[in-house]
């Protein structure tokens, strides 16, 4: 109902606008939903390319192959997919650093084959997040629904190979 009472509502992506309108449609009349659609717009937040460049220009890639996942880990981030991917990296019996910026206790980590190179980064600020992505060789995105695309855009700009799921919200960004 907050969308309806606002003079205008801005969304970061088409996907988020469709999702917001669909959610509001469960609680408002058809005429209110039509009025809501007329006062919604997509305005991407954008990312400062200069900022990412300045933050990463002196950052060196990790000497050991490093995989970075920029998600807070919860059920919608599909940690099972992450565990499967990480276990595939470990199957090659080569040292791999796994970097997870998370504040949560990650109960799913017990299913990882090798935790000796796991690095949990607690409470990364925005600058450190970008620099950690730049140190990595690969970044992985597993989120089923994402609405805040700035972190994903920064990871892409930081330079590593990016593995993305084939989902509608990803296609609305890239």
CSV table of C-alpha atoms in Angstrom, one decimal:
chain,number,residue,atom,x,y,z
A,1,UNK,CA,0.0,0.0,0.0
A,2,UNK,CA,3.0,2.2,0.4
A,3,UNK,CA,3.4,2.2,-3.4
A,4,UNK,CA,-0.1,3.4,-3.8
A,5,UNK,CA,0.2,6.3,-1.4
A,6,UNK,CA,3.5,7.6,-3.0
A,7,UNK,CA,3.4,10.4,-5.5
A,8,UNK,CA,5.7,8.2,-7.7
A,9,UNK,CA,7.5,5.0,-7.2
A,10,UNK,CA,10.9,4.2,-8.7
A,11,UNK,CA,12.4,0.7,-9.2
A,12,UNK,CA,15.9,-0.3,-10.1
A,13,UNK,CA,14.9,-2.9,-12.7
A,14,UNK,CA,11.9,-3.9,-14.8
A,15,UNK,CA,11.9,-7.2,-12.9
A,16,UNK,CA,11.6,-5.4,-9.6
A,17,UNK,CA,8.8,-3.1,-10.9
A,18,UNK,CA,6.8,-6.1,-12.2
A,19,UNK,CA,7.3,-7.9,-8.9
A,20,UNK,CA,6.2,-4.9,-6.8
A,21,UNK,CA,3.1,-4.3,-8.9
A,22,UNK,CA,2.2,-8.0,-8.8
A,23,UNK,CA,2.6,-8.0,-5.0
A,24,UNK,CA,0.5,-4.8,-4.6
A,25,UNK,CA,-2.2,-6.4,-6.9
A,26,UNK,CA,-3.1,-8.8,-4.2
A,27,UNK,CA,-4.2,-6.0,-1.9
A,28,UNK,CA,-5.7,-3.3,-4.0
A,29,UNK,CA,-8.6,-3.0,-6.5
A,30,UNK,CA,-8.2,-3.1,-10.2
A,31,UNK,CA,-8.6,0.6,-10.6
A,32,UNK,CA,-6.0,1.3,-7.9
A,33,UNK,CA,-3.6,-1.1,-9.5
A,34,UNK,CA,-4.0,0.7,-12.8
A,35,UNK,CA,-3.3,4.0,-11.1
A,36,UNK,CA,-0.3,2.5,-9.5
A,37,UNK,CA,1.1,1.2,-12.8
A,38,UNK,CA,0.8,4.8,-14.2
A,39,UNK,CA,3.0,6.2,-11.5
A,40,UNK,CA,5.8,3.7,-11.5
A,41,UNK,CA,9.1,4.0,-13.3
A,42,UNK,CA,12.3,2.1,-13.7
A,43,UNK,CA,15.4,4.3,-13.0
A,44,UNK,CA,18.5,2.2,-12.6
A,45,UNK,CA,20.7,3.4,-9.7
A,46,UNK,CA,23.9,3.1,-11.8
A,47,UNK,CA,27.4,2.3,-10.6
A,48,UNK,CA,30.3,4.6,-10.7
A,49,UNK,CA,32.8,3.0,-13.1
A,50,UNK,CA,35.5,5.5,-11.9
A,51,UNK,CA,35.0,4.5,-8.3
A,52,UNK,CA,35.3,0.8,-9.0
A,53,UNK,CA,38.4,1.5,-11.2
A,54,UNK,CA,40.0,3.6,-8.5
A,55,UNK,CA,39.3,0.9,-5.8
A,56,UNK,CA,40.7,-1.9,-7.9
A,57,UNK,CA,43.6,-0.4,-9.8
A,58,UNK,CA,46.2,-1.6,-7.3
A,59,UNK,CA,44.5,-4.8,-6.2
A,60,UNK,CA,46.3,-8.0,-7.3
A,61,UNK,CA,44.5,-11.2,-8.0
A,62,UNK,CA,44.9,-13.9,-5.3
A,63,UNK,CA,47.9,-16.2,-6.0
A,64,UNK,CA,45.6,-19.1,-5.2
A,65,UNK,CA,42.5,-19.6,-7.4
A,66,UNK,CA,39.8,-17.6,-5.6
A,67,UNK,CA,36.0,-17.8,-5.9
A,68,UNK,CA,33.9,-15.0,-4.5
A,69,UNK,CA,30.2,-15.0,-3.8
A,70,UNK,CA,28.7,-11.6,-3.0
A,71,UNK,CA,25.5,-12.9,-1.4
A,72,UNK,CA,24.3,-12.8,2.1
A,73,UNK,CA,23.5,-16.4,2.6
A,74,UNK,CA,19.9,-17.5,3.2
A,75,UNK,CA,17.4,-19.8,1.5
A,76,UNK,CA,16.7,-17.4,-1.5
A,77,UNK,CA,20.4,-17.3,-2.3
A,78,UNK,CA,20.3,-21.0,-3.0
A,79,UNK,CA,23.3,-22.1,-0.9
A,80,UNK,CA,22.8,-25.7,-2.2
A,81,UNK,CA,23.8,-24.5,-5.7
A,82,UNK,CA,26.8,-22.8,-4.2
A,83,UNK,CA,27.9,-25.9,-2.2
A,84,UNK,CA,27.6,-28.0,-5.4
A,85,UNK,CA,29.7,-25.6,-7.4
A,86,UNK,CA,32.3,-25.3,-4.7
A,87,UNK,CA,32.6,-29.1,-4.3
A,88,UNK,CA,33.1,-29.3,-8.1
A,89,UNK,CA,36.1,-26.9,-7.7
A,90,UNK,CA,37.5,-29.0,-4.9
A,91,UNK,CA,37.1,-32.2,-6.9
A,92,UNK,CA,40.1,-31.1,-9.1
A,93,UNK,CA,42.3,-31.4,-5.9
A,94,UNK,CA,43.7,-28.0,-6.4
A,95,UNK,CA,43.8,-25.3,-3.8
A,96,UNK,CA,40.9,-22.9,-4.0
A,97,UNK,CA,40.0,-20.0,-1.8
A,98,UNK,CA,36.3,-19.6,-1.2
A,99,UNK,CA,35.3,-16.1,-0.1
A,100,UNK,CA,31.9,-15.4,1.4
A,101,UNK,CA,31.0,-12.0,2.6
A,102,UNK,CA,28.4,-12.9,5.3
A,103,UNK,CA,27.4,-12.0,8.7
A,104,UNK,CA,25.3,-15.1,9.2
A,105,UNK,CA,26.4,-18.5,10.6
A,106,UNK,CA,26.4,-20.7,7.6
A,107,UNK,CA,25.0,-24.1,8.6
A,108,UNK,CA,25.3,-25.4,5.0
A,109,UNK,CA,29.1,-25.2,5.2
A,110,UNK,CA,29.2,-28.6,6.9
A,111,UNK,CA,28.4,-30.2,3.5
A,112,UNK,CA,31.6,-28.7,1.8
A,113,UNK,CA,34.3,-31.3,1.1
A,114,UNK,CA,37.1,-29.1,2.1
A,115,UNK,CA,36.8,-26.0,4.4
A,116,UNK,CA,40.5,-25.4,4.9
A,117,UNK,CA,40.5,-22.5,2.4
A,118,UNK,CA,37.1,-21.0,3.3
A,119,UNK,CA,37.2,-17.4,4.2
A,120,UNK,CA,34.1,-15.8,5.8
A,121,UNK,CA,34.4,-12.1,5.5
A,122,UNK,CA,32.2,-10.5,8.2
A,123,UNK,CA,30.6,-7.1,7.5
A,124,UNK,CA,32.4,-6.0,4.4
A,125,UNK,CA,31.9,-2.4,3.6
A,126,UNK,CA,31.2,-1.4,0.1
A,127,UNK,CA,34.8,-0.6,-0.8
A,128,UNK,CA,36.1,-3.8,0.7
A,129,UNK,CA,33.4,-5.8,-1.2
A,130,UNK,CA,34.6,-4.4,-4.5
A,131,UNK,CA,38.3,-5.1,-3.7
A,132,UNK,CA,37.6,-8.6,-2.6
A,133,UNK,CA,35.7,-9.3,-5.9
A,134,UNK,CA,38.7,-7.8,-7.8
A,135,UNK,CA,41.1,-10.2,-5.9
A,136,UNK,CA,39.0,-13.2,-7.2
A,137,UNK,CA,39.3,-15.1,-10.4
A,138,UNK,CA,35.6,-16.0,-10.5
A,139,UNK,CA,32.5,-14.5,-8.8
A,140,UNK,CA,29.3,-16.5,-8.5
A,141,UNK,CA,25.7,-15.3,-8.2
A,142,UNK,CA,23.1,-17.8,-7.1
A,143,UNK,CA,20.3,-15.6,-5.9
A,144,UNK,CA,16.8,-16.7,-7.1
A,145,UNK,CA,15.4,-13.1,-6.7
A,146,UNK,CA,17.6,-10.1,-6.7
A,147,UNK,CA,16.5,-6.5,-6.6
A,148,UNK,CA,19.6,-4.6,-5.6
A,149,UNK,CA,21.8,-4.8,-8.7
A,150,UNK,CA,24.5,-2.5,-7.5
A,151,UNK,CA,26.6,-5.3,-5.9
A,152,UNK,CA,26.3,-7.5,-9.0
A,153,UNK,CA,27.3,-4.6,-11.3
A,154,UNK,CA,30.3,-3.8,-9.1
A,155,UNK,CA,31.4,-7.4,-9.1
A,156,UNK,CA,31.2,-7.5,-12.9
A,157,UNK,CA,33.2,-4.2,-13.2
A,158,UNK,CA,35.8,-5.5,-10.8
A,159,UNK,CA,37.1,-7.8,-13.5
A,160,UNK,CA,36.8,-11.5,-12.7
A,161,UNK,CA,34.8,-14.0,-14.6
A,162,UNK,CA,31.2,-13.9,-13.5
A,163,UNK,CA,28.9,-17.0,-13.3
A,164,UNK,CA,25.3,-16.0,-13.4
A,165,UNK,CA,22.1,-18.1,-13.2
A,166,UNK,CA,19.8,-17.9,-16.3
A,167,UNK,CA,17.0,-16.1,-14.4
A,168,UNK,CA,14.7,-13.2,-15.4
A,169,UNK,CA,16.1,-10.7,-12.8
A,170,UNK,CA,19.6,-11.3,-14.1
A,171,UNK,CA,18.5,-10.7,-17.8
A,172,UNK,CA,16.9,-7.4,-16.7
A,173,UNK,CA,20.4,-6.2,-15.5
A,174,UNK,CA,22.9,-7.5,-18.0
